[in-house]
Coordinates of C-alpha atoms and ligand atoms in Angstrom, one line a residue:
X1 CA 11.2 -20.9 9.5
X2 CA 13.0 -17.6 9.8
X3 CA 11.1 -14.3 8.7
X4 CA 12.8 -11.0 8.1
X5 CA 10.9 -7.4 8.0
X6 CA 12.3 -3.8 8.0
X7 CA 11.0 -0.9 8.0
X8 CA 12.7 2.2 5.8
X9 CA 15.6 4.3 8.4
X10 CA 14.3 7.6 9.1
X11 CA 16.5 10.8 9.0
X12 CA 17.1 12.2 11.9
X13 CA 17.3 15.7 10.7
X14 CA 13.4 16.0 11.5
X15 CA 11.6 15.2 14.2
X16 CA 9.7 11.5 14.5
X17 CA 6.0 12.1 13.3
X18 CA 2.9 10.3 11.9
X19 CA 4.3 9.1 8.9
X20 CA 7.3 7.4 10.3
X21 CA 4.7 5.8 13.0
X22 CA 3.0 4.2 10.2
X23 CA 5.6 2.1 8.4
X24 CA 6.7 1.2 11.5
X25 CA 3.7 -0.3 13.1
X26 CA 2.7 -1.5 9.6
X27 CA 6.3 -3.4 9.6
X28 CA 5.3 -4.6 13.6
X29 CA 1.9 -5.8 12.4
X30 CA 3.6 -8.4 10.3
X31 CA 6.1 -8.9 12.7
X32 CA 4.0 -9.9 15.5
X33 CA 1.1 -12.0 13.4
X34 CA 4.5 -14.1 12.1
X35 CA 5.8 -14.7 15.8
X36 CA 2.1 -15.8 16.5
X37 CA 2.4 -18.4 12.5
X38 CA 5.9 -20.2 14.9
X39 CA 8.1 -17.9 12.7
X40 CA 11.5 -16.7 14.1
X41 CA 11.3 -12.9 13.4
X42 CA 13.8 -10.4 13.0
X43 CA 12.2 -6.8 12.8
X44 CA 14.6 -4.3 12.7
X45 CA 14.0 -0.7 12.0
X46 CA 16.3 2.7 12.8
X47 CA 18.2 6.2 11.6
X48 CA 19.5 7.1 8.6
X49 CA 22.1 9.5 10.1
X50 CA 24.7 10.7 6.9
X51 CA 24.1 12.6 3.7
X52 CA 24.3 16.2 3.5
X53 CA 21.1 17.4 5.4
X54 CA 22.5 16.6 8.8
X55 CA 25.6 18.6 7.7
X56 CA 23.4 21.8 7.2
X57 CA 21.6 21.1 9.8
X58 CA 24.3 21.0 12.5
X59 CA 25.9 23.8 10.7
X60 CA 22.5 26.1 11.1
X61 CA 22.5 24.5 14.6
X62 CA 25.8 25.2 16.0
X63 CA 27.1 21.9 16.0
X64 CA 28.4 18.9 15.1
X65 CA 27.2 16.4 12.8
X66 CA 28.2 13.6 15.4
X67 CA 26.4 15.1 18.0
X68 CA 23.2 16.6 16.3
X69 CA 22.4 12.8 15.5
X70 CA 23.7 11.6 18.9
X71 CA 20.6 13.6 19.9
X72 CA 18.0 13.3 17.4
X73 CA 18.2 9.5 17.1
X74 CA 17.1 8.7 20.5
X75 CA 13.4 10.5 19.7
X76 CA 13.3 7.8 17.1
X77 CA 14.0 5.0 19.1
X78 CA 12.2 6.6 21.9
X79 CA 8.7 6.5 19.3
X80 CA 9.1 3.2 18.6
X81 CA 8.4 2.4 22.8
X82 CA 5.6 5.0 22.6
X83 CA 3.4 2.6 19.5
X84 CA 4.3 -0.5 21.1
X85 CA 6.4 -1.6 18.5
X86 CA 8.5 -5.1 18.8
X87 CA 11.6 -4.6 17.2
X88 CA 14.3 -6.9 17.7
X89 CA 17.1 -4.2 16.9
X90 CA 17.5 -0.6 16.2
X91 CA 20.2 0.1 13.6
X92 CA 22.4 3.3 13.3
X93 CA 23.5 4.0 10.8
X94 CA 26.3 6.2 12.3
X95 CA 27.7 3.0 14.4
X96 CA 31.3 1.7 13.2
X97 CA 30.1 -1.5 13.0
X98 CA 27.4 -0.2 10.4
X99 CA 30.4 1.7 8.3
X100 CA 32.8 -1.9 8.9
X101 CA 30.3 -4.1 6.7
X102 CA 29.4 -1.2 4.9
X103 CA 33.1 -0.6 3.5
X104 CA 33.4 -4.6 3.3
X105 CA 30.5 -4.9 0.4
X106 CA 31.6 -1.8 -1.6
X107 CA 34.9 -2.9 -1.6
X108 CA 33.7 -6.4 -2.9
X109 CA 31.2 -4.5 -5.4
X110 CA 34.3 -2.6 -7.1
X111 CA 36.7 -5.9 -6.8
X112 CA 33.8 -7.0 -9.0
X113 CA 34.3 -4.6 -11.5
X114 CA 30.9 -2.3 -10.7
X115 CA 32.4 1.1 -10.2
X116 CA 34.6 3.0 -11.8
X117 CA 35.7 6.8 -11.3
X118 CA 34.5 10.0 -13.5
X119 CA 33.1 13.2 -13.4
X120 CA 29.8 13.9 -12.2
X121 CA 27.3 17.0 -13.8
X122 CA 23.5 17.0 -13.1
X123 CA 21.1 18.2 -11.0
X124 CA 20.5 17.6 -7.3
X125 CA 17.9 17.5 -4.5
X126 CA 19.7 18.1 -1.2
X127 CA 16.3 16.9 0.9
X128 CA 15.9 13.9 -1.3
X129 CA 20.0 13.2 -1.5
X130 CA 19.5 12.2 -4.8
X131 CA 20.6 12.9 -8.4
X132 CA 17.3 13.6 -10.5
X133 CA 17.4 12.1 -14.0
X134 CA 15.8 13.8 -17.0
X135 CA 12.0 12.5 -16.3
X136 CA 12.3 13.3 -12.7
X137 CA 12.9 17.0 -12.9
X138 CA 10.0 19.5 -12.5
X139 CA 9.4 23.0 -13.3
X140 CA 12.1 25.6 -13.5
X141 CA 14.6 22.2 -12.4
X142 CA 12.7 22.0 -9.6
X143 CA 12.2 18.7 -7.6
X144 CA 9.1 17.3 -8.0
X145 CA 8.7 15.3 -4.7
X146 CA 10.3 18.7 -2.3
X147 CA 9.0 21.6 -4.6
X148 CA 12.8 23.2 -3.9
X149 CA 15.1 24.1 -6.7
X150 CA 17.5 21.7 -7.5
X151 CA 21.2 22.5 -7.5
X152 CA 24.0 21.8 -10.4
X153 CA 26.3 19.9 -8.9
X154 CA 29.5 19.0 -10.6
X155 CA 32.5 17.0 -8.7
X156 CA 34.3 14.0 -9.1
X157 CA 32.6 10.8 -8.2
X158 CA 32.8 7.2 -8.3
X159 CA 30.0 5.8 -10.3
X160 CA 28.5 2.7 -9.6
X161 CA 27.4 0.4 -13.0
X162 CA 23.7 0.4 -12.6
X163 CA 23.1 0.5 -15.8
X164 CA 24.6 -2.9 -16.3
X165 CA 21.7 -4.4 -14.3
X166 CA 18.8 -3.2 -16.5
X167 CA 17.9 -7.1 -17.7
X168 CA 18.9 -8.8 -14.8
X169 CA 16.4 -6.6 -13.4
X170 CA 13.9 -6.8 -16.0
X171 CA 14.2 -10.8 -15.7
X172 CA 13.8 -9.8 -11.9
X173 CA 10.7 -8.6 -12.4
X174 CA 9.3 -10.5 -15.0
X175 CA 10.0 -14.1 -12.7
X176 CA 8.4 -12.6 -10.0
X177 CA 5.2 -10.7 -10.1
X178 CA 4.8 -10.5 -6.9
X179 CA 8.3 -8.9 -5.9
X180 CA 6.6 -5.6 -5.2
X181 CA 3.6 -5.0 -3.8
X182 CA 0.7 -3.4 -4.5
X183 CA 1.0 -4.5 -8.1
X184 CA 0.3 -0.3 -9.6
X185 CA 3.9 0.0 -7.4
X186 CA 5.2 -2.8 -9.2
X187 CA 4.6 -1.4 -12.5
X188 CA 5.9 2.1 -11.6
X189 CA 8.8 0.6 -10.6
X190 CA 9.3 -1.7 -13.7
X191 CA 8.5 1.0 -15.7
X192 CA 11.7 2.9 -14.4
X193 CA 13.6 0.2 -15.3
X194 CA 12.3 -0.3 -18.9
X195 CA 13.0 3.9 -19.4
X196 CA 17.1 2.9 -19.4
X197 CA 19.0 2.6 -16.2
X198 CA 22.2 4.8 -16.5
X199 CA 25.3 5.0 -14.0
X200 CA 24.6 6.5 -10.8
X201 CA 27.1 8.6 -9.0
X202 CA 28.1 6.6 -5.9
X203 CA 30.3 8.8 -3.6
X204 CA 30.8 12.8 -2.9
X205 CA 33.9 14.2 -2.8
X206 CA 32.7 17.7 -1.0
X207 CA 31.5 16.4 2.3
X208 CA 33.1 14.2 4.5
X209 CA 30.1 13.0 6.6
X210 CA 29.8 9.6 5.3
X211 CA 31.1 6.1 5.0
X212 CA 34.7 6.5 3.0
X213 CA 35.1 4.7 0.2
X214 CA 37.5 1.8 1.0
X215 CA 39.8 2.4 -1.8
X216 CA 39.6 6.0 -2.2
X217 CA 39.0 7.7 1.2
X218 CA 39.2 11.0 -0.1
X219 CA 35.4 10.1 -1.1
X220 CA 32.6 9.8 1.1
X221 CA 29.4 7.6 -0.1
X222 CA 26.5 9.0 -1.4
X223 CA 23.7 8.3 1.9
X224 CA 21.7 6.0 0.0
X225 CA 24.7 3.7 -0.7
X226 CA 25.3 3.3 3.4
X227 CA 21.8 3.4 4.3
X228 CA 20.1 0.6 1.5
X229 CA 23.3 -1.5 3.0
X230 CA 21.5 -1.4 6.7
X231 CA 19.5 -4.4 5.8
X232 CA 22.3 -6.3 5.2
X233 CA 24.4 -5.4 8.1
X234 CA 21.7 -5.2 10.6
X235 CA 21.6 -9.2 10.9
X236 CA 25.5 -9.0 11.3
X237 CA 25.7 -6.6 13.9
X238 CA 22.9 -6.8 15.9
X239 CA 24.1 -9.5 18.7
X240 CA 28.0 -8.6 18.7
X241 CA 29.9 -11.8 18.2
X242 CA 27.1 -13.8 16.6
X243 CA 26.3 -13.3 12.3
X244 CA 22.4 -13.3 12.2
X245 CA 22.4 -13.3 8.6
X246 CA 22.9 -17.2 7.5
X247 CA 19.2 -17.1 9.4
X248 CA 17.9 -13.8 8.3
X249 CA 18.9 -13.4 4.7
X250 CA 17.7 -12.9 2.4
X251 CA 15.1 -10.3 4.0
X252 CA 11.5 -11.6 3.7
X253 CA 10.0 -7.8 3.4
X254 CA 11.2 -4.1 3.3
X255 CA 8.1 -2.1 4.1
X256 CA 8.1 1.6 3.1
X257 CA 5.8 4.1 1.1
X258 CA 6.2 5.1 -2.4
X259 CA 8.6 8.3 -2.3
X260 CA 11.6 6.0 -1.8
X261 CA 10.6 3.1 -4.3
X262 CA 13.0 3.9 -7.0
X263 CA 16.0 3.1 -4.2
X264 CA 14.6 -0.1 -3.0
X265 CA 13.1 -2.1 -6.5
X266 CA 15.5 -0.6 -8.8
X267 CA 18.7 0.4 -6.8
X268 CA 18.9 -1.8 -4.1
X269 CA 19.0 -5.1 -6.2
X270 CA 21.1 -3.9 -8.5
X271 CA 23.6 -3.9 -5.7
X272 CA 22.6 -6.9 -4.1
X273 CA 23.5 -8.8 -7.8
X274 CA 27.0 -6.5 -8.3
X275 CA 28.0 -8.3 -4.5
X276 CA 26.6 -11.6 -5.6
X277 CA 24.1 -11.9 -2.7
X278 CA 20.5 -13.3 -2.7
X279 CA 18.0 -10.5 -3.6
X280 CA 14.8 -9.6 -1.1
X281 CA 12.1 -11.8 -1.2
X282 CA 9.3 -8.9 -1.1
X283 CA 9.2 -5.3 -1.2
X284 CA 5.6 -3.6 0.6
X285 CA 4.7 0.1 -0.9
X286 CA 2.8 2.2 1.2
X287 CA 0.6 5.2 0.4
X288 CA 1.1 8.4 2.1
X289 CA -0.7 9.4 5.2
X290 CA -2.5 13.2 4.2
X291 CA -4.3 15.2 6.6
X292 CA -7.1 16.6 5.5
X293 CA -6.7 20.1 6.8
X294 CA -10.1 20.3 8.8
X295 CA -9.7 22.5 12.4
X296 CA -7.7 20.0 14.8
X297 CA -10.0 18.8 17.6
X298 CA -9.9 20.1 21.2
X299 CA -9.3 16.6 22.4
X300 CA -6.6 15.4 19.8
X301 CA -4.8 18.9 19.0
X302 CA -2.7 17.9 16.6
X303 CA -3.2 14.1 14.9
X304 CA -0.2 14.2 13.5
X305 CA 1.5 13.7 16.4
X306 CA 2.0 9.9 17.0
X307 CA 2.9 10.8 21.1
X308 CA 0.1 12.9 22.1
X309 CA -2.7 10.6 20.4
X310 CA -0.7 7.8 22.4
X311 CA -1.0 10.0 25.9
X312 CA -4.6 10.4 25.2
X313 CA -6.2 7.4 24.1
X314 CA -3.0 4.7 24.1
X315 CA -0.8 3.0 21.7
X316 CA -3.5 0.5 20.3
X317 CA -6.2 2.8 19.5
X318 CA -3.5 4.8 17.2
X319 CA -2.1 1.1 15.7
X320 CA -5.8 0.6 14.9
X321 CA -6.6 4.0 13.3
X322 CA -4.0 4.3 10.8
X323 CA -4.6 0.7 9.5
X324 CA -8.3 0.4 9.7
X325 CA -8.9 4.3 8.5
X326 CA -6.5 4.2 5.0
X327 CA -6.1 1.3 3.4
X328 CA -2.4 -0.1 3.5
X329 CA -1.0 0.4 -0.3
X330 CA -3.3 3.2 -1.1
X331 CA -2.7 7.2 -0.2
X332 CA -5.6 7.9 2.5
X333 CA -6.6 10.9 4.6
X334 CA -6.6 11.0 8.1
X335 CA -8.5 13.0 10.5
X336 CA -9.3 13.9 14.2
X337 CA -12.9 13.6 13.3
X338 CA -12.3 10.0 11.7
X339 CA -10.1 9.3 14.8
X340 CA -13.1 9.9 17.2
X341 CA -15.6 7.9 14.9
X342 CA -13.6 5.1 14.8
X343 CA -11.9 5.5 18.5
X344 CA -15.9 6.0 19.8
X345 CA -17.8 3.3 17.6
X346 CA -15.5 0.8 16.8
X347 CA -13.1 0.6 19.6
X348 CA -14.9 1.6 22.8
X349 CA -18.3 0.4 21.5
X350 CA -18.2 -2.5 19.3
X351 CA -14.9 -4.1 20.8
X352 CA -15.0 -2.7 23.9
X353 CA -18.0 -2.7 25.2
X354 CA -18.8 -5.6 23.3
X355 CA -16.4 -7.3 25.9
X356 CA -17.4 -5.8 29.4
X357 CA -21.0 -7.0 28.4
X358 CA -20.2 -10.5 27.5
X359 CA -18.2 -10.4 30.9
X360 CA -20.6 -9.1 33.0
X361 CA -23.2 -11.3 31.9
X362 CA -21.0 -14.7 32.4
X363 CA -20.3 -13.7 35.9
X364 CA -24.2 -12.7 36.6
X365 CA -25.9 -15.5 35.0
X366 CA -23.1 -18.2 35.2
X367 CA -21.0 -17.2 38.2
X368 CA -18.3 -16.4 36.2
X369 CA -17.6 -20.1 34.5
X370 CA -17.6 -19.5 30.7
X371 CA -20.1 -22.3 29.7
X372 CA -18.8 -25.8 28.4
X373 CA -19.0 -26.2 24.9
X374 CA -22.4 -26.7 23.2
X375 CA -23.5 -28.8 20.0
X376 CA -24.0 -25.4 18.3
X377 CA -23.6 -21.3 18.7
X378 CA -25.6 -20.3 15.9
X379 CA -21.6 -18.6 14.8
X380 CA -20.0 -21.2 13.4
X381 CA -20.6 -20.7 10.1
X382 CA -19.8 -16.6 10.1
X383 CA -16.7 -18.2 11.3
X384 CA -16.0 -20.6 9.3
X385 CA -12.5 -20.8 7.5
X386 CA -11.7 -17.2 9.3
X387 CA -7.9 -18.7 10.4
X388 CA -7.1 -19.6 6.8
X389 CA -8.2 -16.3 4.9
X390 CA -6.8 -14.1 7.4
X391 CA -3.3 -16.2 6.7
X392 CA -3.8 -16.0 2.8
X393 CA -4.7 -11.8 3.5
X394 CA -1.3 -11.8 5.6
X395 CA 0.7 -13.5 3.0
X396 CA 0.0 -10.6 0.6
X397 CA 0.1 -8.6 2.9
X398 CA -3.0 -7.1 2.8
X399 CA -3.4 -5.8 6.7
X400 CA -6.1 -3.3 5.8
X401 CA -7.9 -5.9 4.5
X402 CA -7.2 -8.4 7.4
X403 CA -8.8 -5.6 9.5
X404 CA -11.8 -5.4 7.5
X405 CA -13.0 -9.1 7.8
X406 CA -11.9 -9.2 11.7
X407 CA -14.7 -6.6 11.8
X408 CA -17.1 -8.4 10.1
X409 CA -17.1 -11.1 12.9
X410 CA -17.2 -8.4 15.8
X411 CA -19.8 -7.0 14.3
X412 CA -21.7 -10.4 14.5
X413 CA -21.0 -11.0 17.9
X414 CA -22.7 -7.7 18.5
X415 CA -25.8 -8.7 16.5
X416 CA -25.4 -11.9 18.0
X417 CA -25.9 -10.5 21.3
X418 CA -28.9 -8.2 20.1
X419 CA -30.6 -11.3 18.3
X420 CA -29.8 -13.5 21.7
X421 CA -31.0 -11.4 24.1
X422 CA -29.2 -13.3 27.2
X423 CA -31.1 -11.6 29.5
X424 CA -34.3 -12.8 28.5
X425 CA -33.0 -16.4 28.0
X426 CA -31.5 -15.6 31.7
X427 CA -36.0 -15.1 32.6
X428 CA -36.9 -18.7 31.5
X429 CA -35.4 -21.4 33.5
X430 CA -36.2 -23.8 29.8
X431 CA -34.1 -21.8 27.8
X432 CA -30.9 -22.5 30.0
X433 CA -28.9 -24.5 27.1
X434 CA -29.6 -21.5 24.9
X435 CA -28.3 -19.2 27.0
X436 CA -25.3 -21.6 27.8
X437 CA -24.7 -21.7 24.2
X438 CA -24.8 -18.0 23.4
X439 CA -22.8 -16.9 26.5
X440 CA -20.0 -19.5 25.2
X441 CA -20.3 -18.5 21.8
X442 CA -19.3 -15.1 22.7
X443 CA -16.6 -16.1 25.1
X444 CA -15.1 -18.2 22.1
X445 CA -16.1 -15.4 19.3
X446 CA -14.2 -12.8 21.6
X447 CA -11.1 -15.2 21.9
X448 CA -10.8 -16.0 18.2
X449 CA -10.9 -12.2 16.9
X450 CA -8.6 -11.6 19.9
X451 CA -6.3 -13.4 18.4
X452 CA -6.7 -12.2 15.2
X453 CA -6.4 -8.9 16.2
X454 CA -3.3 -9.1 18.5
X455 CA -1.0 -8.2 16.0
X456 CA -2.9 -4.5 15.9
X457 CA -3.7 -4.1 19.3
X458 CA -1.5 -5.6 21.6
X459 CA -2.1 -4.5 24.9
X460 CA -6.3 -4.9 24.5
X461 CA -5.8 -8.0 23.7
X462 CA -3.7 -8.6 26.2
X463 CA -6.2 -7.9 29.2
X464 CA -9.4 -9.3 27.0
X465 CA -7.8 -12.8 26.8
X466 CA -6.7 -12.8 30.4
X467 CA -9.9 -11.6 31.3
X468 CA -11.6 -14.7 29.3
X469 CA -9.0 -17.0 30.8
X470 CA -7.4 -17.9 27.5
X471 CA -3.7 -15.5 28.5
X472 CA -1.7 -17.8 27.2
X473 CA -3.0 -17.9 23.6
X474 CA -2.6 -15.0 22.4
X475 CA 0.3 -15.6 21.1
X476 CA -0.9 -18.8 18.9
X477 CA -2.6 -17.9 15.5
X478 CA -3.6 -21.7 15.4
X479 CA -5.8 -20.8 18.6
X480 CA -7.4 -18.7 16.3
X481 CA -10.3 -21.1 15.3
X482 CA -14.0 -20.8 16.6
X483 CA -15.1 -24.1 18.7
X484 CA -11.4 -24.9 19.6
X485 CA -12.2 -23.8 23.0
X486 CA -14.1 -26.2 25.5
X487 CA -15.1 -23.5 28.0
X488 CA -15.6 -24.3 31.4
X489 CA -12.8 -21.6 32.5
X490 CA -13.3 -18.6 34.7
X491 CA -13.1 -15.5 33.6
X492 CA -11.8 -12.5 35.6
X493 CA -11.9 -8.7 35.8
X494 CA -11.8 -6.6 32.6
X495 CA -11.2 -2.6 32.9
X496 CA -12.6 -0.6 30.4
X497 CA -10.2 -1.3 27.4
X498 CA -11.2 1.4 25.3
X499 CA -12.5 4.2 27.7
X500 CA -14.9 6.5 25.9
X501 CA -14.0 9.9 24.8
X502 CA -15.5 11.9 26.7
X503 CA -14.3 10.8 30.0
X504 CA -10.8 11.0 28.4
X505 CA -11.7 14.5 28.3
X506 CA -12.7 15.4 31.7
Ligands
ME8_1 O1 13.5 8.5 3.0 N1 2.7 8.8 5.0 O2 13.8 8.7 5.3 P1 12.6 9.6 5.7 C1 3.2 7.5 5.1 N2 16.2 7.8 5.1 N3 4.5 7.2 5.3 C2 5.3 8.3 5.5 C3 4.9 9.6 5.5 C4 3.5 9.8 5.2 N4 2.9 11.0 5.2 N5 5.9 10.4 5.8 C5 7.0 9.6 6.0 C6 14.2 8.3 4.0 N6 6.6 8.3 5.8 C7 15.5 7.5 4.0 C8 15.1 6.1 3.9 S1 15.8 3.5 3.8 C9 17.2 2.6 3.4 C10 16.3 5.1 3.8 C11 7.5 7.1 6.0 O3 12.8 10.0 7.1 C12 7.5 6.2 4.8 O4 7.9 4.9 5.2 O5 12.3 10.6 4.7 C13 8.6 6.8 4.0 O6 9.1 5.9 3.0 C14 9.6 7.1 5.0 O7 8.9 7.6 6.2 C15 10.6 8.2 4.6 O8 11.4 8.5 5.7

């Protein structure tokens, strides 16, 4: 089966921080715990590079559209290495074979009788490139989302029909309940739909930074009408000379957080039906990220900068924070003192350490031979049906929640270990099968949350499962199942996977 996830294009106007991270290892969680389900994957992520912010900013800059995005979107693609993210393509939205599909779908959209040309009067957000209808404008015509004025525009655009969508869309969202996720995002965004959908101005006369209308060129395309389109062309024109997209669409998920919803549930369908193609399976709304504006650590400085938390403690302790810290669908603040919490206890204690120990004590009580598979652990029951409710969690999509019960079961192993006591059993020669038992259990308990856990913390995983000699299944979620192992492998050398914080210091 093929599985398609994107994560929202970024603009490249700003500079690549926590926020962005988030989506995008949110997006690569799914990705990756998919490839491990068999699935072929197609995760694609990337810049949003027209609209009229880049034109100011090149302007205050000195330069050229063209080349302030040349620039900027190589920090983008450049953070994507930095969290370990698996993308299987990087879209520009800037590249011509972008703008070619691009011009091919809104010329089939107005041979379709969607868009039709008139004179445009209302009030805009330049950040949010976006014309504000009367519910969305704040105090004074401000915007509500930017807190800046909002400016009356007035030009001649082409509008595109939206409002000729509102029951399709309504039948869209009453046949599937489950088309956007979490369910309060649903409603917000059904409830946009049920306020009446009117015509939306599609192009910009003004500006000529942007994909030209086919049969008009003197009008450029509103950014939002190029950059929805990238997860349609990305299939086509990421391997040159071969169309992805009879695989890959319709997408399986668009991940993004709740100040673009309005685009992706209401917009974005509605010209997916005016071009006749299959809709989305799934749109996943994210909360926001919020600081919570205590004084930034020494260690950390500043937490909202994805690269230096990645130099300090590495790529999977900052995949782990963000997911296990706020839960995915919900707003959540973040912290440098909840970093170190979880970074110190969690991470380097409970995972961590949890794994040197169990090491250690295989290679001095058992010469290193993981012990052959007993008649019972004493885990098999916390672990019970683990496989199949971390696949149900995953199929809505829940990856907070995923986290949550992995815990559970590496906190029992440390319990497990406490209530054991190896190194006692290790004292009375009787008690060998006990201790055989218990240092297999925790061999196999630390290969099935391995597993489990891959999908947030790559690299750890990684080393644990070649450490436990179990490399090769880490990829395998139907690995993921305590007893399947028969033991009787050797284990080898495990560095500190989650160093602790205060050596990171020194
Ligand atoms: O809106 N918490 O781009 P953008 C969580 N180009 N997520 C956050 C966040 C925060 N504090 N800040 C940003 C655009 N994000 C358009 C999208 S898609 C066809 C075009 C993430 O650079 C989140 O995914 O403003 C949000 O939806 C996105 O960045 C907005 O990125």
């Amino acid at each position: 089966m093929s599985f398609y996830v994107t994560t929202p294009i970024y603009y490249v106007n700003a500079e690549p921080h926590l926020g962005h991270a988030y989506s995008t290892i949110g997006a690569d969680v799914i990705a990756r715990h998919m490839r491990q389900r068999g699935e072929d994957v197609f995760f694609v992520t990337g810049t949003d590079e027209h609209g009229e912010p880049v034109v100011v900013a090149a302007e205050a800059q000195n330069t050229t559209p063209q080349e302030m995005v040349d620039r900027n979107a190589p920090r983008f693609e450049a953070l994507t290495e930095t969290i370990d993210v698996s993308n299987d393509f990087f879209i520009r939205t800037t590249s011509p074979a972008h703008m070619a599909e691009v011009q091919n779908v809104w010329q089939q959209i107005h041979d379709n009788g969607y868009v039709y040309k008139g004179q445009y009067e209302g009030w805009y957000c330049p950040k949010c490139a976006d014309f504000k209808s009367e519910h969305e404008i704040g105090e004074d015509n401000s915007c509500p989302i930017h807190h800046i004025p909002l400016d009356r525009e007035s030009e001649e655009s082409w509008f595109f029909k939206l409002s000729a969508f509102q029951e399709p869309l309504q039948k869209l969202f009453a046949d599937n309940p489950e088309w956007v996720l979490p369910r309060h995002r649903y409603n917000e965004a059904l409830s946009f739909i049920d306020g009446g959908l009117r015509d939306v101005a599609l192009s910009r006369s003004k500006i000529s930074w942007g994909v030209e209308l086919p049969w008009d060129p003197s009008h450029v395309m509103y950014v939002w009408f190029d950059a929805l389109l990238n997860y349609w062309t990305a299939p086509k024109i990421a391997r040159p000379g071969e169309d992805l997209s009879g695989k890959f669409w319709p997408a399986s998920v668009h991940v993004m957080a709740k100040d673009i919803i309005k685009f992706h549930a209401v917009y974005w369908p509605a010209m997916l039906m005016a071009l006749g193609a299959p809709l989305p399976e799934r749109m996943f709304v994210h909360g926001y990220l919020l600081m919570d504006g205590e004084k930034m650590s020494k260690s950390l400085g500043n937490v909202l900068d994805p690269v230096h938390v990645v130099e300090l403690f590495g790529s999977d302790a900052l995949r782990f924070y963000c997911f296990r810290e706020v839960s995915f669908g919900n707003d959540g603040s973040i912290s440098t003192a909840g970093f170190e919490t979880r970074y110190n206890t969690e991470l380097a204690n409970e995972y961590g350490n949890l794994a040197s120990r169990s090491l250690a004590m295989i290679k001095k009580y058992r010469d290193g031979i993981v012990p052959a598979k007993p008649v019972v652990t004493g885990l098999e029951s916390d672990f019970a049906g683990t496989r199949e409710s971390t696949q149900a969690r995953f199929d809505k999509l829940e990856l907070s929640g995923v986290l949550d019960d992995i815990w559970l079961l590496v906190r029992r192993l440390n319990r497990f270990v406490e209530e054991q006591a190896p190194w006692k059993l290790a004292k009375d020669e009787s008690r060998a099968g006990e201790l055989d038992a218990t240092l297999y259990g925790l061999a196999e308990g630390l290969r099935t949350v391995s597993i489990l856990l891959h999908p947030y913390i790559p690299k750890s995983t990684a080393k644990l499962m070649a450490a436990i000699g179990c490399a090769e299944q880490v990829d395998d979620f139907s690995l993921a199942e305590f007893g399947l192992g028969d033991g009787g492998q050797s284990i080898g050398e495990l560095e500190p996977l989650f160093p602790k914080l205060e050596s990171v210091e020194n």
